[in-house]
Short mmCIF file of C-alpha atoms in Angstrom, two decimals:
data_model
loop_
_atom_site.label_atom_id
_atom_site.label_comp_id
_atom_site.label_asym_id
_atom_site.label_seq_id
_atom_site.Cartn_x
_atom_site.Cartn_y
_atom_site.Cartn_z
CA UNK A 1 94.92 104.28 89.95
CA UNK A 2 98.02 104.70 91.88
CA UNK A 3 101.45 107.20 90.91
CA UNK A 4 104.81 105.40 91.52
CA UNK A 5 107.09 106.93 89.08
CA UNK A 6 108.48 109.98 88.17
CA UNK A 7 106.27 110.85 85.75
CA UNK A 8 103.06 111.82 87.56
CA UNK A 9 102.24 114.66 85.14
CA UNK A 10 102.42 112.64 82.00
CA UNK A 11 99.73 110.63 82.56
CA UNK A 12 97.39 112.58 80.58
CA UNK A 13 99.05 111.28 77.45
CA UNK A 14 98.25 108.07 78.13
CA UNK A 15 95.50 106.13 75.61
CA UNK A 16 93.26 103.54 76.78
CA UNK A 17 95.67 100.87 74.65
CA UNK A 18 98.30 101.78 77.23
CA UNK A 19 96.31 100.08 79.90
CA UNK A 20 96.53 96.73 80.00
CA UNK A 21 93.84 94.45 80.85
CA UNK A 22 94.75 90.99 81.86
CA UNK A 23 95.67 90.19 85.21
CA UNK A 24 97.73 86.42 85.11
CA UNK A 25 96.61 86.23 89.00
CA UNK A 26 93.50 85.90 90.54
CA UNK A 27 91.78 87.61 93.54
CA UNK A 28 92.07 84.22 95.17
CA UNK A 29 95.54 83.73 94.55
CA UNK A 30 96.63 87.71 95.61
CA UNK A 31 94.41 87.09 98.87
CA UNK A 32 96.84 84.10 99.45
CA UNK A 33 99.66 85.38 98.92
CA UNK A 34 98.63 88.47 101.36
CA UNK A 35 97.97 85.46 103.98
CA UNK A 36 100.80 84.48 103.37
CA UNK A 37 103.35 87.59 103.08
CA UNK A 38 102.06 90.45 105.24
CA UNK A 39 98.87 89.33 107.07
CA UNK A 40 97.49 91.59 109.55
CA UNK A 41 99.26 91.01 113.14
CA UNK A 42 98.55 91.29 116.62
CA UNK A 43 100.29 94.54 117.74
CA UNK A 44 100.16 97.38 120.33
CA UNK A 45 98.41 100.26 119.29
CA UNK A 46 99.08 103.73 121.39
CA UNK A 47 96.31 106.19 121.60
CA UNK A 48 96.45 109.58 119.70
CA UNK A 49 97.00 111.02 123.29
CA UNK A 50 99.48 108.92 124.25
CA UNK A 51 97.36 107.83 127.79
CA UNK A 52 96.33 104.34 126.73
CA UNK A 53 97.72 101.44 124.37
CA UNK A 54 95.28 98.27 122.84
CA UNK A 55 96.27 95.46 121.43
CA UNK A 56 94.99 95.44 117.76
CA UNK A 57 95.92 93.60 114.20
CA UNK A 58 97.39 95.83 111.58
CA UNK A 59 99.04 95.62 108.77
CA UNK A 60 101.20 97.68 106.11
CA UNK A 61 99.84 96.82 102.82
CA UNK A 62 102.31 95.92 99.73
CA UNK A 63 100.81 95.73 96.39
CA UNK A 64 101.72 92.61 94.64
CA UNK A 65 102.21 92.57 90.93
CA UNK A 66 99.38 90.69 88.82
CA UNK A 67 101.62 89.45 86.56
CA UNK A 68 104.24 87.85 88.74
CA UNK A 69 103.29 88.30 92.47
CA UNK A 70 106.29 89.62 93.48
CA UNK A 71 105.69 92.46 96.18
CA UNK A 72 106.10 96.19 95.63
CA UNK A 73 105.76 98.90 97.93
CA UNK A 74 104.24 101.85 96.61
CA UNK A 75 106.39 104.54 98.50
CA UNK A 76 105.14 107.76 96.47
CA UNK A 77 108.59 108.43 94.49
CA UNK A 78 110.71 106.78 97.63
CA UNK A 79 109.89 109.95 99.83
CA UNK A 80 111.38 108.87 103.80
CA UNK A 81 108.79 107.82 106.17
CA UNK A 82 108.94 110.68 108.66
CA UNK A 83 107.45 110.32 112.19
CA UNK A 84 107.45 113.64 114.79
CA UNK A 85 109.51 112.64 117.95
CA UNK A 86 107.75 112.85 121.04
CA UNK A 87 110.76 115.36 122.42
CA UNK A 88 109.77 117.43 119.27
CA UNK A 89 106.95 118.83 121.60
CA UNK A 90 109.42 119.41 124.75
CA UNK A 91 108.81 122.93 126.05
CA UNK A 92 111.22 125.51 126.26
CA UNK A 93 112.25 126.56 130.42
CA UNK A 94 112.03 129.12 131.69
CA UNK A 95 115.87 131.27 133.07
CA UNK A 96 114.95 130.16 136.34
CA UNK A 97 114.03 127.10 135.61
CA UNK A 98 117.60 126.34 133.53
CA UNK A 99 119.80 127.85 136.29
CA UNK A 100 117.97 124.93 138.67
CA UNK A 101 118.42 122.39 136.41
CA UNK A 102 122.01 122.89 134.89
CA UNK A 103 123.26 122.36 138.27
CA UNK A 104 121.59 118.69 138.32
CA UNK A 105 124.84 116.31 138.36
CA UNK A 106 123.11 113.70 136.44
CA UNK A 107 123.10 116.01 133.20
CA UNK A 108 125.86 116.40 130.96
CA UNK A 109 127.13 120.11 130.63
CA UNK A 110 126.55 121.88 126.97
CA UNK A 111 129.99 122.11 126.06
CA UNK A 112 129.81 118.02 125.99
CA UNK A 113 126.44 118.61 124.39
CA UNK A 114 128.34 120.55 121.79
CA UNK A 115 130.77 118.18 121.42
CA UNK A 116 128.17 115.18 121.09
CA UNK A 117 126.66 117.43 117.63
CA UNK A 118 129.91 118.24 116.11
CA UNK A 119 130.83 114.70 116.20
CA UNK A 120 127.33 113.48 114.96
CA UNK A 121 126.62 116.31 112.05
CA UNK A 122 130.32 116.85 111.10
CA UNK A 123 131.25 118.10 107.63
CA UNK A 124 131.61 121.84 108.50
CA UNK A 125 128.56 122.62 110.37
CA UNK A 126 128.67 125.13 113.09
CA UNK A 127 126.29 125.64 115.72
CA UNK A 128 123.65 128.78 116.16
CA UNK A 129 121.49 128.08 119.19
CA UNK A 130 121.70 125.13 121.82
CA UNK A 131 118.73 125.24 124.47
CA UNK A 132 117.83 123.08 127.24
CA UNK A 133 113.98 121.95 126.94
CA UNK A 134 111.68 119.31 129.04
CA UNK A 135 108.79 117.61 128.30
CA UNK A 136 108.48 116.84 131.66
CA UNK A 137 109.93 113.19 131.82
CA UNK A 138 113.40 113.97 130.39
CA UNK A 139 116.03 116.71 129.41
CA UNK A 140 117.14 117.37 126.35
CA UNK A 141 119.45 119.60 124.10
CA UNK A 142 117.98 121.44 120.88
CA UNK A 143 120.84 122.10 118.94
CA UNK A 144 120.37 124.24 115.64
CA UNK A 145 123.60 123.65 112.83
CA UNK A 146 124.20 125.75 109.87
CA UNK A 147 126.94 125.03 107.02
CA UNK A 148 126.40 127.66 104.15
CA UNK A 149 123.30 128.00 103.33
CA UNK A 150 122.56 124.40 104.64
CA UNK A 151 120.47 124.11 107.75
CA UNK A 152 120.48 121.25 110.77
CA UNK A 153 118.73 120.44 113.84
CA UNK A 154 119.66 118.16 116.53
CA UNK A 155 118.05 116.44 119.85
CA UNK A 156 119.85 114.89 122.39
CA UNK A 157 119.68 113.34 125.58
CA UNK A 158 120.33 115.82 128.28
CA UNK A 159 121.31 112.80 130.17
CA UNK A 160 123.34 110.43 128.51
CA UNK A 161 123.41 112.44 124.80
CA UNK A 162 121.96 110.04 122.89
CA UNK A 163 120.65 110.97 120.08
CA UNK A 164 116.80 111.33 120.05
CA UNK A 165 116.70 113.08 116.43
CA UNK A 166 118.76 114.86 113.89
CA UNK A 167 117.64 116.31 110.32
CA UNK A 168 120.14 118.06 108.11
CA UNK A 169 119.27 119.83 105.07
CA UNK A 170 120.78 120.10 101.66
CA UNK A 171 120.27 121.70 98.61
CA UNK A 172 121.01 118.95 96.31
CA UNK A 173 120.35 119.64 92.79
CA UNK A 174 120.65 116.17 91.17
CA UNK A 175 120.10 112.80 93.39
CA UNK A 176 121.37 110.00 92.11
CA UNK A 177 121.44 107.35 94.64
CA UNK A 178 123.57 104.27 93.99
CA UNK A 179 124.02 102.84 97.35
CA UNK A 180 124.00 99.40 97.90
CA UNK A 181 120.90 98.47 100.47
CA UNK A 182 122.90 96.12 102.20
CA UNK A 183 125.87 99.01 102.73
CA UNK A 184 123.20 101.49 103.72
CA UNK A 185 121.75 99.51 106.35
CA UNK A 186 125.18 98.42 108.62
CA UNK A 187 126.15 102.32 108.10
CA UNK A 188 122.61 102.85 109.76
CA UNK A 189 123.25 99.92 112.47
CA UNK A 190 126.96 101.50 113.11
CA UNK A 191 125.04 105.09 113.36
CA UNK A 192 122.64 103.48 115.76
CA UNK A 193 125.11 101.80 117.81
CA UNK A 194 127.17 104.64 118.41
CA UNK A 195 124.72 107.71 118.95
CA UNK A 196 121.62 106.16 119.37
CA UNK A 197 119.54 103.98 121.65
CA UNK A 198 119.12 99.93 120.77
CA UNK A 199 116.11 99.38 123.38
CA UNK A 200 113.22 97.73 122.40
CA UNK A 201 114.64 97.63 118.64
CA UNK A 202 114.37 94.59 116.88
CA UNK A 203 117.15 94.15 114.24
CA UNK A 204 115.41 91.43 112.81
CA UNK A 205 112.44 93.06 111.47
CA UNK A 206 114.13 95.91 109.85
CA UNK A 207 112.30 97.35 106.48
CA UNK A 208 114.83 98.98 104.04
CA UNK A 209 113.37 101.73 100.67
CA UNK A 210 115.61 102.88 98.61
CA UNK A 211 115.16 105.96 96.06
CA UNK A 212 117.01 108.17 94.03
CA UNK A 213 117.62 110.56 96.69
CA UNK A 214 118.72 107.91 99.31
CA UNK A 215 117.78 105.09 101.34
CA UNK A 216 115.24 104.39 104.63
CA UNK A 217 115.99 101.68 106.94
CA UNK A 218 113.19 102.01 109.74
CA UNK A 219 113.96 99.77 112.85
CA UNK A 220 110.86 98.51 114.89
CA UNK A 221 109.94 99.11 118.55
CA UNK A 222 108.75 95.78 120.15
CA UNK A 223 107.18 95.22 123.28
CA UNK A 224 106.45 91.51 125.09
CA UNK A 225 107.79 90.73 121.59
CA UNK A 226 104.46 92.80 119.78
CA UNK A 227 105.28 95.35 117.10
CA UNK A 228 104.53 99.00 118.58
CA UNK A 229 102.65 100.38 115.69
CA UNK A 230 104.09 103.57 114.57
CA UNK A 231 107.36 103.32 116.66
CA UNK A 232 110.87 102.74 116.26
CA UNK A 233 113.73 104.64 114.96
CA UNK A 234 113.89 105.78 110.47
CA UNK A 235 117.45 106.59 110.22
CA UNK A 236 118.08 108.09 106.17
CA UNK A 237 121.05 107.58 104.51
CA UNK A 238 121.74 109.67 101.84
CA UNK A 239 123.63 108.78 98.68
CA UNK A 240 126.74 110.57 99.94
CA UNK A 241 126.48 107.99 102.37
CA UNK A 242 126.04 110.67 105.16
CA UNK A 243 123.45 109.75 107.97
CA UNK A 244 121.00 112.90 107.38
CA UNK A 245 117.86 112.25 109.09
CA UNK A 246 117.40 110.14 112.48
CA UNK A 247 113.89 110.17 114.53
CA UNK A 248 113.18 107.58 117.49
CA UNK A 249 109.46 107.54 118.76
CA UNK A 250 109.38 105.99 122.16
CA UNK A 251 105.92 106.44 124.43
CA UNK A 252 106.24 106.18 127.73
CA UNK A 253 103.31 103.61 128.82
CA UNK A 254 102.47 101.04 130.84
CA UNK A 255 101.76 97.66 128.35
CA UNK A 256 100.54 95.46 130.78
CA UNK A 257 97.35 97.88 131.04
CA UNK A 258 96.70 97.16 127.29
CA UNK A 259 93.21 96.65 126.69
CA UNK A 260 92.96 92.88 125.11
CA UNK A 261 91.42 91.29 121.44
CA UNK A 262 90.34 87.81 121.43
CA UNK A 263 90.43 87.95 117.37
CA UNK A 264 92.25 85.50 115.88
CA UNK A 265 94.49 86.75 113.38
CA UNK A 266 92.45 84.70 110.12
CA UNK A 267 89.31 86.40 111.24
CA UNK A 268 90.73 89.96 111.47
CA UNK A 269 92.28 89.02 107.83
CA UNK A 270 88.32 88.28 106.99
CA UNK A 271 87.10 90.84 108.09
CA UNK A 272 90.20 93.34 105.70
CA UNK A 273 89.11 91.59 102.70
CA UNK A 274 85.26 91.36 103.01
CA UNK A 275 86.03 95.35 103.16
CA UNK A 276 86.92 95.39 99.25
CA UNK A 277 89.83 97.40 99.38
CA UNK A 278 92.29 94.64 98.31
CA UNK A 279 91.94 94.36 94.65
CA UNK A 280 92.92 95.08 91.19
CA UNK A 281 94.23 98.39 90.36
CA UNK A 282 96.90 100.24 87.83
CA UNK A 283 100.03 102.04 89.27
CA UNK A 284 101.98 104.17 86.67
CA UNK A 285 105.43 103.03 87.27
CA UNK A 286 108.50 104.97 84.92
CA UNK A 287 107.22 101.88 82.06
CA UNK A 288 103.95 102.45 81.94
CA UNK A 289 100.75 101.55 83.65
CA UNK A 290 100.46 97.71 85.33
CA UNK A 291 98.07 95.68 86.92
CA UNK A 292 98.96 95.61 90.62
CA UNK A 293 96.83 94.01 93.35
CA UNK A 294 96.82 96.42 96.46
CA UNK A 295 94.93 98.80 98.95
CA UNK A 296 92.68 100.60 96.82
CA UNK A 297 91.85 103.45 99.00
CA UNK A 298 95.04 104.33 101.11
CA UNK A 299 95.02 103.15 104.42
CA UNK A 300 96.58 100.38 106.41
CA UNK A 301 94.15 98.99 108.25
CA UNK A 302 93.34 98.44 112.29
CA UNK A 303 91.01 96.50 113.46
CA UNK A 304 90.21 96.39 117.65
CA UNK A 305 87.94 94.07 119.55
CA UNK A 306 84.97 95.81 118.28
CA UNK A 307 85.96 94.45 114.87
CA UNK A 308 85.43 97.30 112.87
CA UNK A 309 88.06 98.32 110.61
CA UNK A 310 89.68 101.34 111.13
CA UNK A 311 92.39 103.13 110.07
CA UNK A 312 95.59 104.30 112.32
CA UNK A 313 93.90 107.61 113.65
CA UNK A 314 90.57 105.69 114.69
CA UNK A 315 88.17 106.45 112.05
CA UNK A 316 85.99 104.03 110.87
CA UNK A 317 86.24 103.38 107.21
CA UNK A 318 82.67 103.86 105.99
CA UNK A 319 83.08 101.51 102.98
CA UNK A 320 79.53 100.89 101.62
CA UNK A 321 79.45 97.13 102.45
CA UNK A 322 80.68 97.75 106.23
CA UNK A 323 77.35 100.20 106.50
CA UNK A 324 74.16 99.31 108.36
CA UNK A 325 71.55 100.08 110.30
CA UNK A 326 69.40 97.37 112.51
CA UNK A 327 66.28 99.30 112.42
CA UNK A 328 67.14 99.81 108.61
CA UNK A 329 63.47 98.24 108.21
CA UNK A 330 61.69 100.91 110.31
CA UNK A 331 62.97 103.39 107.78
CA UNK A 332 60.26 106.20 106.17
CA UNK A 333 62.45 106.06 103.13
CA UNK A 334 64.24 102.90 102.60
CA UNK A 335 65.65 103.32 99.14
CA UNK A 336 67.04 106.80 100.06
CA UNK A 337 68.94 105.25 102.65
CA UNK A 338 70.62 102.53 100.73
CA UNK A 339 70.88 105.25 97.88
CA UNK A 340 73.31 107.13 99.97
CA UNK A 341 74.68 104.26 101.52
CA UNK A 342 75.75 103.22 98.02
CA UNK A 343 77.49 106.09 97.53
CA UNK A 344 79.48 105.52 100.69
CA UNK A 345 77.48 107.96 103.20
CA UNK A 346 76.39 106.48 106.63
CA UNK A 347 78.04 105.22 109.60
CA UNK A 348 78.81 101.74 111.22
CA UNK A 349 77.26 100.51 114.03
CA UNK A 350 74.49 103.16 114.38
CA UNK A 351 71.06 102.83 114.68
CA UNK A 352 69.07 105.70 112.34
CA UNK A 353 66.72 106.45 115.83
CA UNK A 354 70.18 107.83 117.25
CA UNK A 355 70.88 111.26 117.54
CA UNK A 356 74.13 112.67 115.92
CA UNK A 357 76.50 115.55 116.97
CA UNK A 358 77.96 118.00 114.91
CA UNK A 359 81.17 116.38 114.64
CA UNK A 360 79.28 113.10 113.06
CA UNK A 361 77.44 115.45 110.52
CA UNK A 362 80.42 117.10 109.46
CA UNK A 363 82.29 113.11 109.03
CA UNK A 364 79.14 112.24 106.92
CA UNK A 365 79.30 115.09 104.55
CA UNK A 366 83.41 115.53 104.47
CA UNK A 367 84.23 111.82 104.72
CA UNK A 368 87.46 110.39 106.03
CA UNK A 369 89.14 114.45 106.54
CA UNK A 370 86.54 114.60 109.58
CA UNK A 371 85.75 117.59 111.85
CA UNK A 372 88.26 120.12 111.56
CA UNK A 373 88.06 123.93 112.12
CA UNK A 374 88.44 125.19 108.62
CA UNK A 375 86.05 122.92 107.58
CA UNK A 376 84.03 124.56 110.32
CA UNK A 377 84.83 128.05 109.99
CA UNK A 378 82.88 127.94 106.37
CA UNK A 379 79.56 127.38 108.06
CA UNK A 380 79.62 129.99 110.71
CA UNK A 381 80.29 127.89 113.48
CA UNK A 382 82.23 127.69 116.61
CA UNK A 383 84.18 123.85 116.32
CA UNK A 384 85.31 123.63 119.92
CA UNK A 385 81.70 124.78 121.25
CA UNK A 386 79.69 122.58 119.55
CA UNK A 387 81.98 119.53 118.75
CA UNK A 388 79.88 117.16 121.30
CA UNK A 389 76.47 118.62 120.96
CA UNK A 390 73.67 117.03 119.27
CA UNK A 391 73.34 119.04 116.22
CA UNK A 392 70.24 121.14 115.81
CA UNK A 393 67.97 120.90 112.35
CA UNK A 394 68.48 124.84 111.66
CA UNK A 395 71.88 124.31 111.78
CA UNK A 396 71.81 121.25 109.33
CA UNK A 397 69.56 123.01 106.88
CA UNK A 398 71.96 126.23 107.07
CA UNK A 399 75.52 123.97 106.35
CA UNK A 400 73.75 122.25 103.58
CA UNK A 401 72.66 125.17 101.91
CA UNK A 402 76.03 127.06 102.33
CA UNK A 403 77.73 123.45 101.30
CA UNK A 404 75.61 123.68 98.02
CA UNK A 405 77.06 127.06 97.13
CA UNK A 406 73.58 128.45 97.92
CA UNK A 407 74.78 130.98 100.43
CA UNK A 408 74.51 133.92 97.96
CA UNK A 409 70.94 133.57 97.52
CA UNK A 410 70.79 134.36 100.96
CA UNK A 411 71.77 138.16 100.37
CA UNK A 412 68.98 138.87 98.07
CA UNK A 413 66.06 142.10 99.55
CA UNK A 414 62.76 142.08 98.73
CA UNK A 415 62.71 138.66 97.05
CA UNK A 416 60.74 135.85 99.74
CA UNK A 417 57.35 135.21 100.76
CA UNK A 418 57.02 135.86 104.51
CA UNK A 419 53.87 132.82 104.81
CA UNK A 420 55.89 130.45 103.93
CA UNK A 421 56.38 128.87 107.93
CA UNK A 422 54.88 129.51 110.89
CA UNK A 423 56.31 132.19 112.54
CA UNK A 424 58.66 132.70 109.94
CA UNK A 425 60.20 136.06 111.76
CA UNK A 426 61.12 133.61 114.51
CA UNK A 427 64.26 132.11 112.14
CA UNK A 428 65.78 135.07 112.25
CA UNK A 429 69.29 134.88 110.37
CA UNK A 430 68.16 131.43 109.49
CA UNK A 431 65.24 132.84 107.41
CA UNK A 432 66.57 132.99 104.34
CA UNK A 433 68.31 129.32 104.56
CA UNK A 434 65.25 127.83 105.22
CA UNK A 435 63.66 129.62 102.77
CA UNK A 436 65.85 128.56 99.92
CA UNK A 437 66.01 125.11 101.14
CA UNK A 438 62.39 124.46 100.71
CA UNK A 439 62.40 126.37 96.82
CA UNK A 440 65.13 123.45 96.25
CA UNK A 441 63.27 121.09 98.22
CA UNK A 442 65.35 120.28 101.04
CA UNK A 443 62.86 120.10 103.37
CA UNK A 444 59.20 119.67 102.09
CA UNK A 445 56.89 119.44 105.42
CA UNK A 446 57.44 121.23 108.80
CA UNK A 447 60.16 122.70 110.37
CA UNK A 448 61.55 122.68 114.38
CA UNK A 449 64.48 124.42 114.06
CA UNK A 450 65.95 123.49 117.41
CA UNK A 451 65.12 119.93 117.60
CA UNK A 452 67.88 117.99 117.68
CA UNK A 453 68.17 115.52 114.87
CA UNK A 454 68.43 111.58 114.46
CA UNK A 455 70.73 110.17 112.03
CA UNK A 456 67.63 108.63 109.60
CA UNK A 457 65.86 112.77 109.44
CA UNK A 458 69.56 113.90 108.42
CA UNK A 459 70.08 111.29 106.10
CA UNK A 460 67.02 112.40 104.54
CA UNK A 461 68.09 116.34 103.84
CA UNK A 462 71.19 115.34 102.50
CA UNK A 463 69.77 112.95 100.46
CA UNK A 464 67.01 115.57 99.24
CA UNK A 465 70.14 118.31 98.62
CA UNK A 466 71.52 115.78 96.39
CA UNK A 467 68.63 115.09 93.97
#
């Protein structure tokens, strides 16, 4: 069930009777009209770090009404698309290293600078700080604006001042947006054309959301006319008709290194909807809930050469049916397996004789949020030491245990058998985990608590800390 309406909360006075069963299209006709619409296209895909690019399909999902098939893009109440600009993570310079480069002719001088950000923010704002920053490849001006209590920031150019991103801030108390999407989107072209940067753009694959606070027109970056996922320029227009948000993403790569995909583009399609995430679902909308078909968990998918989907950050989306094992057969416990497979816990392309690493133990139990420190810091553990390292069966038994909100058994005096392993003494600080693990029957035979553990044995204790 999906929110697009204003009236999120409210939903808990909804009866069954205001769900609507019947759907006037079928799966088969949806899945056409996907085909047909917004199929998933060869594009460039730029790595997280920014050092390589791929060629993969992709595709931004619309959900398409059930009763007439006309698409709908669930935008979450209209809110922007917002995308960090690469000169966002420019470095400030040090006093030396300004007085060097301010006397570099090819840079324009800040009192032009200033200029530039008058012109572009207007409306009364007056400038607080203006710095010169680098990210190594280019210059550029930080400019911070403040009108009343109303703050701005702008980034140009320190080159030619064109604008690389600008976000000013109101405190509007009512939005009422009433501005024509055709209006909103030359005052965003005339915007562009004057303070921004056409390259690579193409104008004819512009995407336009409008919402009560104001309208998005995002502007594609192609290359060797592909799509650059994830880059372009948003430009937001506000329903004052004032240009208040502008962000261009631009990586600096080289394409022709991009590794290839010999998928053809009805295959990759397969391969999205053999995935059953494109079905039937409800999305409140401000009359009530209707039968949309959609993305059913929220992702757009990628798929690579490898042809596993994926979604834009790389991880595999462990959907139950994409799950498997080739020595699934070889199993000591079969059924638990598929039991937890089932329930969407496993991974894709493994074999259970592999050996996982902490990070791949921490995706199994915490799903699609991953590894992260937080997550980490719960359990004891040091993230950046043992990210890579094959994770250790005292270690597994211990997360589990504090995972089960067991922990505070651990604290107990006087309370456990001391025959209850071999060399129990030997667990030190892990005593007491293991301990309480076997009394809820965790583990149930013996114990090696610094063997490093295969996929199919960790299966197995989470599967056991489940029952």
């Amino acid at each position: 069930m999906g929110i697009n309406s204003d009236f999120g909360p409210a939903t808990s006075f909804l009866s069954d009777k205001d769900f609507k069963d019947k759907a006037k299209l079928s799966q088969e006709e949806a899945e056409k009209i996907f085909r047909e619409k917004f199929p998933l296209r060869l594009s460039y895909k730029i790595s997280n770090d920014g050092k390589s690019v791929a060629k993969v399909y992709h595709s931004e999902i619309f959900d398409i009404d059930a009763e007439d098939g006309k698409l709908v893009k669930n935008n979450n109440l209209g809110l922007m698309p917002y995308e960090m600009d690469k000169a966002a993570k420019a470095e400030g310079l040090t006093d030396v290293e300004i007085k060097k480069i301010e006397g570099l002719k090819d840079l324009k001088e800040k009192s032009q600078a200033k200029k530039r950000a008058y012109e572009i923010a207007g409306d009364g704002y007056q400038i607080t700080s203006i710095s010169l920053d680098s990210d190594k490849e280019n210059f550029y001006y930080n400019i911070s604006l403040e009108k009343d209590k109303n703050y701005g920031r702008l980034t140009l150019n320190a080159k030619n001042l064109n604008l690389i991103s600008l976000d000013l801030w109101t405190d509007k108390k009512v939005y009422n947006n009433k501005l024509k999407e055709a209006d909103a989107k030359k005052l965003a072209l005339d915007f562009l054309k004057k303070y921004g940067d056409k390259t690579e753009l193409n104008l004819d694959k512009i995407s336009i959301e409008s919402s009560k606070m104001g309208t998005s027109i995002y502007i594609p970056r192609y290359v060797n006319k592909l799509p650059v996922l994830k880059e372009g320029v948003n430009i937001f227009v506000d329903q004052d008709k004032k240009i208040s948000s502008y962000e261009r993403t631009s990586t600096k790569i080289d394409f022709s290194k991009a590794s290839d995909n010999s998928l053809t583009q009805e295959e990759a399609n397969k391969i999205f909807l053999s995935s059953k995430n494109f079905g039937l679902k409800y999305v409140i909308t401000d009359k009530g809930p209707k039968l949309f078909y959609g993305k059913i968990r929220d992702f757009d998918p990628v798929i690579g050469q490898d042809k596993i989907l994926r979604d834009y950050n790389g991880e595999i989306i462990n959907f139950k049916e994409q799950i498997s094992y080739p020595d699934l057969n070889k199993a000591r416990d079969k059924e638990a397996i598929l039991y937890l497979k089932d329930m969407g816990i496993g991974f894709i392309g493994r074999k259970l004789s592999d050996k996982i690493n902490y990070q791949d133990f921490v995706k199994l139990l915490n799903g699609p949020n991953g590894m992260n420190s937080s997550y980490m810091d719960n359990f004891g553990l040091d993230l950046e030491k043992l990210k890579d390292k094959n994770i250790l069966e005292k270690d597994v038994v211990k997360i589990l245990v504090t995972k089960n909100n067991l922990e505070r058994f651990t604290k107990a005096k006087g309370i456990f058998k001391e025959d209850i392993f071999k060399n129990q003494k030997s667990l030190g600080d892990y005593e007491s985990y293991y301990i309480i693990a076997k009394g809820f029957a965790y583990i149930n035979g013996d114990i090696d608590p610094n063997k490093e553990m295969t996929l199919e044995e960790v299966l197995y204790l989470i599967y056991n800390s489940m029952k």
